[in-house]
Amino acid sequence: IQLDTFFDDSIRQMYNVQVRPQLYLNAPSFKINGNVIWGATAMMMNELIHVLRAVPELAQIGIQAGQND
């Protein structure tokens, strides 16, 4: 997944996770190409995007690096 994908706010949504029988948890998530990224991974990506938005020079470096893959 390209880093710049995570800058699209339309992929952020709440995901209903079954944690036990008859116990569900609404968790923040990213839905990308039919796949759901949630939990600690979603929280780390959210923090990374928050930092990159605060420092635009870092975001540009990250996006350019992803284009070389």
CSV table of N, CA and C in Angstrom, one decimal:
chain,number,residue,atom,x,y,z
A,1,ILE,N,0.9,-1.2,0.0
A,1,ILE,CA,0.0,0.0,0.0
A,1,ILE,C,0.9,1.2,0.0
A,2,GLN,N,0.6,2.1,-0.9
A,2,GLN,CA,1.4,3.4,-1.0
A,2,GLN,C,1.1,4.3,0.2
A,3,LEU,N,2.1,4.9,0.7
A,3,LEU,CA,1.9,5.8,1.9
A,3,LEU,C,0.8,6.9,1.6
A,4,ASP,N,0.8,7.5,0.4
A,4,ASP,CA,-0.1,8.5,0.1
A,4,ASP,C,-1.6,8.1,0.2
A,5,THR,N,-1.8,6.8,0.1
A,5,THR,CA,-3.2,6.2,0.2
A,5,THR,C,-3.8,6.6,1.5
A,6,PHE,N,-3.0,6.6,2.6
A,6,PHE,CA,-3.5,6.9,3.9
A,6,PHE,C,-3.9,8.4,4.2
A,7,PHE,N,-3.5,9.3,3.2
A,7,PHE,CA,-3.9,10.7,3.3
A,7,PHE,C,-5.4,10.9,2.9
A,8,ASP,N,-6.0,9.9,2.3
A,8,ASP,CA,-7.4,10.0,1.8
A,8,ASP,C,-8.3,9.7,3.0
A,9,ASP,N,-9.0,10.8,3.5
A,9,ASP,CA,-9.8,10.6,4.6
A,9,ASP,C,-11.0,9.7,4.4
A,10,SER,N,-11.4,9.4,3.1
A,10,SER,CA,-12.5,8.6,2.8
A,10,SER,C,-12.3,7.1,3.1
A,11,ILE,N,-11.1,6.7,3.4
A,11,ILE,CA,-10.8,5.3,3.7
A,11,ILE,C,-10.9,5.1,5.2
A,12,ARG,N,-11.1,6.1,6.0
A,12,ARG,CA,-11.2,6.0,7.5
A,12,ARG,C,-12.6,5.7,7.8
A,13,GLN,N,-12.8,4.7,8.7
A,13,GLN,CA,-14.2,4.3,9.1
A,13,GLN,C,-14.1,3.5,10.4
A,14,MET,N,-15.2,3.3,11.0
A,14,MET,CA,-15.3,2.5,12.2
A,14,MET,C,-15.6,1.0,11.7
A,15,TYR,N,-14.9,0.1,12.4
A,15,TYR,CA,-15.0,-1.3,12.0
A,15,TYR,C,-15.6,-2.1,13.3
A,16,ASN,N,-16.6,-2.9,13.1
A,16,ASN,CA,-17.2,-3.6,14.2
A,16,ASN,C,-16.5,-5.0,14.3
A,17,VAL,N,-15.7,-5.1,15.4
A,17,VAL,CA,-14.9,-6.3,15.6
A,17,VAL,C,-15.5,-7.1,16.7
A,18,GLN,N,-15.6,-8.4,16.4
A,18,GLN,CA,-16.1,-9.4,17.4
A,18,GLN,C,-14.9,-9.8,18.2
A,19,VAL,N,-14.9,-9.4,19.5
A,19,VAL,CA,-13.8,-9.8,20.4
A,19,VAL,C,-14.1,-11.0,21.3
A,20,ARG,N,-15.4,-11.3,21.5
A,20,ARG,CA,-15.9,-12.5,22.2
A,20,ARG,C,-17.2,-12.8,21.6
A,21,PRO,N,-17.7,-14.0,21.9
A,21,PRO,CA,-19.1,-14.3,21.5
A,21,PRO,C,-20.0,-13.3,22.1
A,22,GLN,N,-20.8,-12.7,21.2
A,22,GLN,CA,-21.8,-11.6,21.6
A,22,GLN,C,-21.2,-10.4,22.2
A,23,LEU,N,-19.9,-10.1,21.9
A,23,LEU,CA,-19.3,-8.9,22.4
A,23,LEU,C,-18.5,-8.3,21.2
A,24,TYR,N,-19.0,-7.1,20.8
A,24,TYR,CA,-18.4,-6.4,19.6
A,24,TYR,C,-17.8,-5.1,20.1
A,25,LEU,N,-16.8,-4.6,19.4
A,25,LEU,CA,-16.1,-3.4,19.6
A,25,LEU,C,-16.0,-2.6,18.4
A,26,ASN,N,-16.4,-1.3,18.4
A,26,ASN,CA,-16.2,-0.4,17.3
A,26,ASN,C,-14.8,0.1,17.3
A,27,ALA,N,-14.1,-0.1,16.3
A,27,ALA,CA,-12.7,0.3,16.3
A,27,ALA,C,-12.4,1.2,15.1
A,28,PRO,N,-11.6,2.2,15.2
A,28,PRO,CA,-11.2,3.0,14.1
A,28,PRO,C,-10.4,2.1,13.1
A,29,SER,N,-10.6,2.3,11.8
A,29,SER,CA,-9.9,1.5,10.8
A,29,SER,C,-9.7,2.2,9.5
A,30,PHE,N,-9.0,1.6,8.6
A,30,PHE,CA,-8.8,2.1,7.3
A,30,PHE,C,-9.3,0.9,6.4
A,31,LYS,N,-10.1,1.3,5.4
A,31,LYS,CA,-10.6,0.2,4.5
A,31,LYS,C,-10.0,0.6,3.1
A,32,ILE,N,-9.1,-0.4,2.6
A,32,ILE,CA,-8.4,-0.1,1.4
A,32,ILE,C,-8.5,-1.4,0.5
A,33,ASN,N,-9.1,-1.2,-0.7
A,33,ASN,CA,-9.2,-2.3,-1.6
A,33,ASN,C,-9.9,-3.5,-1.0
A,34,GLY,N,-10.9,-3.3,-0.2
A,34,GLY,CA,-11.7,-4.3,0.4
A,34,GLY,C,-11.0,-4.9,1.6
A,35,ASN,N,-9.8,-4.5,2.0
A,35,ASN,CA,-9.1,-5.0,3.2
A,35,ASN,C,-9.3,-4.0,4.3
A,36,VAL,N,-9.4,-4.5,5.5
A,36,VAL,CA,-9.5,-3.6,6.7
A,36,VAL,C,-8.3,-3.6,7.5
A,37,ILE,N,-7.7,-2.4,7.8
A,37,ILE,CA,-6.6,-2.3,8.7
A,37,ILE,C,-7.1,-1.7,10.0
A,38,TRP,N,-7.0,-2.4,11.1
A,38,TRP,CA,-7.6,-1.9,12.3
A,38,TRP,C,-6.6,-2.2,13.5
A,39,GLY,N,-7.0,-1.8,14.7
A,39,GLY,CA,-6.3,-2.1,15.9
A,39,GLY,C,-5.0,-1.3,16.0
A,40,ALA,N,-3.9,-1.9,16.5
A,40,ALA,CA,-2.7,-1.2,16.7
A,40,ALA,C,-2.1,-0.7,15.4
A,41,THR,N,-2.3,-1.5,14.3
A,41,THR,CA,-1.7,-1.0,13.0
A,41,THR,C,-2.4,0.2,12.6
A,42,ALA,N,-3.7,0.3,12.7
A,42,ALA,CA,-4.5,1.5,12.3
A,42,ALA,C,-4.1,2.7,13.2
A,43,MET,N,-3.9,2.5,14.5
A,43,MET,CA,-3.5,3.5,15.3
A,43,MET,C,-2.1,4.1,15.0
A,44,MET,N,-1.2,3.2,14.7
A,44,MET,CA,0.2,3.7,14.3
A,44,MET,C,0.1,4.4,13.0
A,45,MET,N,-0.6,3.9,12.0
A,45,MET,CA,-0.7,4.6,10.7
A,45,MET,C,-1.4,6.0,10.9
A,46,ASN,N,-2.4,6.1,11.8
A,46,ASN,CA,-3.1,7.3,12.0
A,46,ASN,C,-2.1,8.3,12.6
A,47,GLU,N,-1.3,7.9,13.6
A,47,GLU,CA,-0.3,8.8,14.2
A,47,GLU,C,0.7,9.2,13.2
A,48,LEU,N,1.2,8.3,12.3
A,48,LEU,CA,2.2,8.7,11.3
A,48,LEU,C,1.6,9.7,10.4
A,49,ILE,N,0.4,9.5,9.9
A,49,ILE,CA,-0.2,10.5,9.0
A,49,ILE,C,-0.4,11.8,9.7
A,50,HIS,N,-0.8,11.8,11.0
A,50,HIS,CA,-0.9,13.1,11.7
A,50,HIS,C,0.4,13.8,11.8
A,51,VAL,N,1.5,13.1,12.0
A,51,VAL,CA,2.8,13.8,12.1
A,51,VAL,C,3.2,14.3,10.7
A,52,LEU,N,3.0,13.5,9.7
A,52,LEU,CA,3.3,13.9,8.3
A,52,LEU,C,2.5,15.1,7.8
A,53,ARG,N,1.3,15.2,8.3
A,53,ARG,CA,0.5,16.4,7.9
A,53,ARG,C,1.0,17.6,8.6
A,54,ALA,N,1.5,17.4,9.8
A,54,ALA,CA,2.0,18.6,10.6
A,54,ALA,C,3.4,19.1,10.0
A,55,VAL,N,4.1,18.2,9.4
A,55,VAL,CA,5.4,18.6,8.8
A,55,VAL,C,5.4,18.2,7.3
A,56,PRO,N,4.9,19.0,6.5
A,56,PRO,CA,4.7,18.7,5.1
A,56,PRO,C,5.9,18.2,4.3
A,57,GLU,N,7.1,18.7,4.8
A,57,GLU,CA,8.3,18.2,4.1
A,57,GLU,C,8.5,16.7,4.3
A,58,LEU,N,8.2,16.2,5.5
A,58,LEU,CA,8.3,14.8,5.7
A,58,LEU,C,7.3,14.0,4.9
A,59,ALA,N,6.1,14.5,4.7
A,59,ALA,CA,5.1,13.8,3.9
A,59,ALA,C,5.6,13.7,2.5
A,60,GLN,N,6.2,14.7,2.0
A,60,GLN,CA,6.7,14.7,0.6
A,60,GLN,C,7.8,13.7,0.4
A,61,ILE,N,8.7,13.6,1.4
A,61,ILE,CA,9.8,12.6,1.3
A,61,ILE,C,9.2,11.2,1.3
A,62,GLY,N,8.2,11.0,2.2
A,62,GLY,CA,7.6,9.6,2.3
A,62,GLY,C,6.9,9.2,1.1
A,63,ILE,N,6.2,10.2,0.5
A,63,ILE,CA,5.4,9.9,-0.8
A,63,ILE,C,6.4,9.6,-1.9
A,64,GLN,N,7.5,10.4,-2.0
A,64,GLN,CA,8.5,10.2,-3.1
A,64,GLN,C,9.2,8.8,-2.9
A,65,ALA,N,9.5,8.4,-1.6
A,65,ALA,CA,10.1,7.2,-1.4
A,65,ALA,C,9.2,6.0,-1.8
A,66,GLY,N,7.9,6.1,-1.6
A,66,GLY,CA,7.0,5.1,-1.9
A,66,GLY,C,6.9,4.9,-3.4
A,67,GLN,N,7.1,6.0,-4.2
A,67,GLN,CA,7.0,5.9,-5.6
A,67,GLN,C,8.1,5.1,-6.3
A,68,ASN,N,9.2,5.0,-5.5
A,68,ASN,CA,10.4,4.2,-6.1
A,68,ASN,C,10.3,2.7,-5.9
A,69,ASP,N,9.3,2.3,-5.2
A,69,ASP,CA,9.1,0.8,-5.0
A,69,ASP,C,8.6,0.1,-6.2
